[in-house]
Amino acid sequence: MPDWLSSYQKNLLSGDLTAGLIVTVMLIPQSLAYAMLAGLPPEMGLYASILPIIAYALLGSSMTLATGPVAVISLMTASALAPLAQSGSAQYIELAIQMALISGVMLLAFGLLRLGFLAHLLSHPVISGFISGSAILISLGQLKHLLGIPASGNNIAATLLDLTRHLSQTNPATLVIGSSSLLFLWWSRRSLSTLLEKAGMSSRLAGMLSKLAPMISVIGFTFMVYFFSLDTRFGVSVAGHVPQGLPSLGLSLPGFDAIAALWLPALLISLVGFVESVSVAQSLALKRKERILPNRELIGLGAANLASAISGGYPVTGGFARSVVNFSAGANTPLAGIISALLMAIVIAFFTPLFYYLPQAVLAATIISAVTALIDWRSLKNTWQYDRADAFSLLTTMLGVVLLGVEAGILLGIALSLAVLVWRSSHPHMAVLGRVPDTEHYRNIERHAVQTVPGLVALRVDESLFFANAAVVEQKIMALANTDTDVKNMLLVCSAVNQIDATALEMLDQLEKSLAARNIQLYFAEVKGPIMDRLKNTPLGKRMKNKIFLSVHTAFQHLRKDREPN
Amino acid sequence: MPDWLSSYQKNLLSGDLTAGLIVTVMLIPQSLAYAMLAGLPPEMGLYASILPIIAYALLGSSMTLATGPVAVISLMTASALAPLAQSGSAQYIELAIQMALISGVMLLAFGLLRLGFLAHLLSHPVISGFISGSAILISLGQLKHLLGIPASGNNIAATLLDLTRHLSQTNPATLVIGSSSLLFLWWSRRSLSTLLEKAGMSSRLAGMLSKLAPMISVIGFTFMVYFFSLDTRFGVSVAGHVPQGLPSLGLSLPGFDAIAALWLPALLISLVGFVESVSVAQSLALKRKERILPNRELIGLGAANLASAISGGYPVTGGFARSVVNFSAGANTPLAGIISALLMAIVIAFFTPLFYYLPQAVLAATIISAVTALIDWRSLKNTWQYDRADAFSLLTTMLGVVLLGVEAGILLGIALSLAVLVWRSSHPHMAVLGRVPDTEHYRNIERHAVQTVPGLVALRVDESLFFANAAVVEQKIMALANTDTDVKNMLLVCSAVNQIDATALEMLDQLEKSLAARNIQLYFAEVKGPIMDRLKNTPLGKRMKNKIFLSVHTAFQHLRKDREPN
């Protein structure tokens, strides 16, 4: 039993109940809409909002994360499955379920292998660019539902072309419903809360009520379609028959072909889902002295996806908007999530016939309104002002997603982040040292008035020595040995070296030999204890036994004397 | 005109001539053999040994690197093309040429974009494991030629199964030729040089003559097959008709399908070829005060591959064995390479009929003898003793290559290297500081007897702040704020922080707010000038204007006073 449950206190209940209820009201339209975005029947969105939430509540580490279907993961699912099967077909549905299964197994495995740190390979600008690009792609993809025209296309050019071609077939009734729903949602996001506050409500209550707008829009327009028979008389597309009853449990294991086709998109979905979810969870936890354990999050999200797979759902993760609402509506523990899962179960067991007349255009408006809120222009502006290289990463990832698609975009973003990481790691800070007169301090000769000893070069490397910087350090030392033909002694100051890996050890071994061949002696100073212990058993350590000084000062004293007799 | 050519001095010529000649004698059997290994007709190995060498000589930065066909790249070519076309077919040949073209364009582009640092993303253990694994895979693949049986198979299991199945069809004459050639090559590698030295030769001459063994084996066995008609009478497979005459120049641009199928293997071939080549070039250059410029190497190798593509060759790079021989045979400048290219042109223009009776088993023996020398057991042993994690990378990459194939193996190796890099970057060294009594020095409280100030925590991070470690630094600070309920001031000591990227800036911004919400003030000390310049224009910098101290000492003085009135 998780800690929060075994130590549950009654006074936490009212907050959890309120939050669970409000999140459910947001979750109903969102789960239907995101299933449509993923190219799946609406009930799969509902299925993905019951067991996954309970699984995460029992195993995850966040007190306030709201899991379930989210926009970006739904888009990634659609984009991965599009080349494999006809959207909405039985095979497509099975592949979506198997995607949740594979992604769940991956997340669990990463959690058990304690690979949570891998989330750090995505920088904020890359994540921001990815989310904004996806939001643009998603919004453009929903235009057809808003206009009531058929359109398809696996990339941005094809989608836009198809939209233009069918523009004359726009269904006026659908367009009116879709655009008024969208305007209502945008207006309520912007002004409803202020309006309610002016009407005398507390700001917290007003904020929460304004989150009910999507549900109000769903109820209002569904009733309107039903009342005026807009579906049969004016051809407004509706959700239609949504099967009633809880999902049946089961598991179909993917075959070799399915695994071969799905592993890469499943990996990307897992990674993006994890990074997005952890960053929301983290920012909420920080406000309340709570702690997020990345490896526990991997296990929680992995279990949620497995739960989704066995109950006929599709890939899920922690969502941004619902988590924030959950937090501000007063959720104290994951019980809020369990309450909303139970409410969702009641909805699907009894009330799905109510969704029959729900217009697809309203779902499209829900999606567009949700994702346009994710487009982060401010972050682009700030990043641009602060760091052009980061702004370039953001823009490249965003354009990559829009122009090349969501998978190529995220791969581009990861590649950019890694290239930055490799570049940074392969350029450690290095300084040639001299003595601050009449002290035992040694400082960078470029920044301080210091004294040097003829024939001795002392280089401090401010970084552990390992494969990514071994070559650069070697080149620096050889360049120093080449600049001055009089160099006799080369001192490597290791005060900031916490580790030397096998690649760097081999480099140092060869370096010592190359320098010796030119009559230059290599010395070390300030080698840390743990490194010394391992170094002394290597051939290099044995050769250099008497050439390792405790401090730079001792080395300078010794090598100055060494020099004087010449 | 390159520097070495415009400033060429006559006294360098004799060394270049000798080296060029000896390398040619090694290159003839190797180029034929490696073409066979790549599944290509023998003349393509010869074609790849003329123009590419000249192109590299004019554009590369190494004085002694010997370029041309090499074993590992030939294996990678075969493995990439096997699923696309029938080995040796016209389509297969065209794809091999286009692989050289794509790889050449990639290398040139990387060189122009100055991406030479990307070579650092492969650690030595990963490279060593990759080479050893490839050597094992190559040797097993050549057994069929040694036994004279048909066998195929795209993976290790299929190859071994096929070998066993056809074992009874072993051709006795082929087996005798193949195994005696292999034994002769192994013996001469191990003992010929010592023997010649004992006979009174200088050690340098003996060493060079022992490199002629593959050519002696080729000449001897070719003559034997011709003289006894072993091909027609005993069914010994021979090279057969090798077209005479220089390659015709031309360029067939790959179509979209070819690019889609070849870009990933071409990228891996480029990366492996570049890394292997640069490390040989670097280790030779170090011995002679010469310098290797990684970006110039990319351009040199890129041009070599383009030259290979337009003259009917396949992907090339700098080879280990031939470069070492070139160096020790006295090559002073790339003129040695140009000489061997001209000699190869003469061979192909006039002497290819001599290769008709060359037994394939002898080529297989040449390959096996060359690649088994690359298996690096000593490096595995040393790495195992020095660093288990590195030894694990080495073994995983090696097993990956043998069991999953050469592409999956190198990808696994890259993934391992990057995971290590990310893990390392996301775990910077951090220390909580206290004052060394009666001084202005501040040191790690865990390692020194120092004084602290109640309510003040000073944390020094020994690393730039950026996306890969922002989350870890934030967690550390929040954990420090949580351990002691009495913390009022949090001081971040930035003496080792050379950069703060957008991700870390956002983290600090949120951190300052979260801490403030708990009545903890955040301060900075020792912020470097360039960081200060950029920080002061950000919202965080403006909020913290009066909370940045020049030194840790000033901060302690100030925050101690701050504390006393309480």
mmCIF file of N, CA, C and O in Angstrom, chain B residues 460-486:
data_model
loop_
_atom_site.group_PDB
_atom_site.id
_atom_site.type_symbol
_atom_site.label_atom_id
_atom_site.label_comp_id
_atom_site.label_asym_id
_atom_site.label_seq_id
_atom_site.Cartn_x
_atom_site.Cartn_y
_atom_site.Cartn_z
ATOM 1 N N ARG B 460 28.433 25.003 -3.470
ATOM 2 C CA ARG B 460 29.246 25.267 -4.655
ATOM 3 C C ARG B 460 28.995 24.155 -5.675
ATOM 4 O O ARG B 460 29.061 22.968 -5.324
ATOM 5 N N VAL B 461 28.680 24.538 -6.919
ATOM 6 C CA VAL B 461 28.484 23.547 -7.978
ATOM 7 C C VAL B 461 29.696 23.617 -8.900
ATOM 8 O O VAL B 461 29.990 24.676 -9.461
ATOM 9 N N ASP B 462 30.426 22.504 -9.048
ATOM 10 C CA ASP B 462 31.670 22.522 -9.825
ATOM 11 C C ASP B 462 31.423 22.210 -11.290
ATOM 12 O O ASP B 462 32.069 21.306 -11.855
ATOM 13 N N GLU B 463 30.559 22.962 -11.926
ATOM 14 C CA GLU B 463 30.184 22.631 -13.311
ATOM 15 C C GLU B 463 29.312 23.773 -13.820
ATOM 16 O O GLU B 463 28.600 24.393 -13.040
ATOM 17 N N SER B 464 29.371 24.037 -15.125
ATOM 18 C CA SER B 464 28.425 24.987 -15.699
ATOM 19 C C SER B 464 27.009 24.474 -15.481
ATOM 20 O O SER B 464 26.793 23.264 -15.379
ATOM 21 N N LEU B 465 26.051 25.386 -15.412
ATOM 22 C CA LEU B 465 24.666 24.971 -15.213
ATOM 23 C C LEU B 465 23.987 24.900 -16.574
ATOM 24 O O LEU B 465 23.907 25.891 -17.288
ATOM 25 N N PHE B 466 23.504 23.709 -16.924
ATOM 26 C CA PHE B 466 22.832 23.584 -18.215
ATOM 27 C C PHE B 466 21.831 22.441 -18.168
ATOM 28 O O PHE B 466 21.670 21.789 -17.138
ATOM 29 N N PHE B 467 21.141 22.230 -19.303
ATOM 30 C CA PHE B 467 19.962 21.365 -19.261
ATOM 31 C C PHE B 467 20.190 20.000 -18.625
ATOM 32 O O PHE B 467 19.329 19.486 -17.942
ATOM 33 N N ALA B 468 21.398 19.438 -18.832
ATOM 34 C CA ALA B 468 21.599 18.075 -18.348
ATOM 35 C C ALA B 468 21.745 18.005 -16.832
ATOM 36 O O ALA B 468 21.544 16.950 -16.247
ATOM 37 N N ASN B 469 22.120 19.116 -16.169
ATOM 38 C CA ASN B 469 22.240 19.025 -14.715
ATOM 39 C C ASN B 469 21.320 19.974 -13.958
ATOM 40 O O ASN B 469 21.320 19.975 -12.727
ATOM 41 N N ALA B 470 20.511 20.760 -14.671
ATOM 42 C CA ALA B 470 19.655 21.741 -14.002
ATOM 43 C C ALA B 470 18.746 21.060 -12.983
ATOM 44 O O ALA B 470 18.632 21.513 -11.836
ATOM 45 N N ALA B 471 18.121 19.946 -13.365
ATOM 46 C CA ALA B 471 17.177 19.282 -12.472
ATOM 47 C C ALA B 471 17.878 18.753 -11.225
ATOM 48 O O ALA B 471 17.344 18.830 -10.114
ATOM 49 N N VAL B 472 19.087 18.216 -11.403
ATOM 50 C CA VAL B 472 19.807 17.633 -10.271
ATOM 51 C C VAL B 472 20.231 18.718 -9.285
ATOM 52 O O VAL B 472 20.122 18.548 -8.067
ATOM 53 N N VAL B 473 20.696 19.857 -9.819
ATOM 54 C CA VAL B 473 21.092 20.968 -8.953
ATOM 55 C C VAL B 473 19.877 21.470 -8.184
ATOM 56 O O VAL B 473 19.936 21.710 -6.970
ATOM 57 N N GLU B 474 18.755 21.602 -8.887
ATOM 58 C CA GLU B 474 17.524 22.049 -8.230
ATOM 59 C C GLU B 474 17.123 21.100 -7.099
ATOM 60 O O GLU B 474 16.809 21.534 -5.988
ATOM 61 N N GLN B 475 17.171 19.783 -7.388
ATOM 62 C CA GLN B 475 16.810 18.805 -6.357
ATOM 63 C C GLN B 475 17.738 18.909 -5.151
ATOM 64 O O GLN B 475 17.294 18.821 -4.007
ATOM 65 N N LYS B 476 19.033 19.092 -5.427
ATOM 66 C CA LYS B 476 20.011 19.184 -4.343
ATOM 67 C C LYS B 476 19.674 20.387 -3.452
ATOM 68 O O LYS B 476 19.658 20.274 -2.228
ATOM 69 N N ILE B 477 19.405 21.520 -4.080
ATOM 70 C CA ILE B 477 19.113 22.724 -3.305
ATOM 71 C C ILE B 477 17.828 22.559 -2.502
ATOM 72 O O ILE B 477 17.757 22.904 -1.325
ATOM 73 N N MET B 478 16.802 21.981 -3.127
ATOM 74 C CA MET B 478 15.547 21.785 -2.405
ATOM 75 C C MET B 478 15.744 20.797 -1.262
ATOM 76 O O MET B 478 15.169 20.958 -0.182
ATOM 77 N N ALA B 479 16.573 19.765 -1.478
ATOM 78 C CA ALA B 479 16.829 18.800 -0.408
ATOM 79 C C ALA B 479 17.538 19.496 0.750
ATOM 80 O O ALA B 479 17.210 19.266 1.919
ATOM 81 N N LEU B 480 18.512 20.388 0.425
ATOM 82 C CA LEU B 480 19.213 21.122 1.478
ATOM 83 C C LEU B 480 18.241 22.025 2.233
ATOM 84 O O LEU B 480 18.319 22.169 3.454
ATOM 85 N N ALA B 481 17.301 22.632 1.487
ATOM 86 C CA ALA B 481 16.327 23.515 2.123
ATOM 87 C C ALA B 481 15.382 22.713 3.010
ATOM 88 O O ALA B 481 14.861 23.220 3.999
ATOM 89 N N ASN B 482 15.176 21.442 2.673
ATOM 90 C CA ASN B 482 14.243 20.618 3.445
ATOM 91 C C ASN B 482 14.859 20.002 4.693
ATOM 92 O O ASN B 482 14.157 19.744 5.669
ATOM 93 N N THR B 483 16.188 19.730 4.641
ATOM 94 C CA THR B 483 16.795 19.006 5.768
ATOM 95 C C THR B 483 16.751 19.833 7.043
ATOM 96 O O THR B 483 16.561 19.313 8.122
ATOM 97 N N ASP B 484 16.955 21.130 6.876
ATOM 98 C CA ASP B 484 17.039 21.979 8.060
ATOM 99 C C ASP B 484 15.887 22.977 8.019
ATOM 100 O O ASP B 484 15.826 23.826 7.151
ATOM 101 N N THR B 485 14.966 22.881 8.957
ATOM 102 C CA THR B 485 13.789 23.758 8.918
ATOM 103 C C THR B 485 14.159 25.199 9.222
ATOM 104 O O THR B 485 13.373 26.101 9.006
ATOM 105 N N ASP B 486 15.402 25.392 9.699
ATOM 106 C CA ASP B 486 15.803 26.713 10.136
ATOM 107 C C ASP B 486 16.497 27.513 9.033
ATOM 108 O O ASP B 486 16.929 28.644 9.259
#
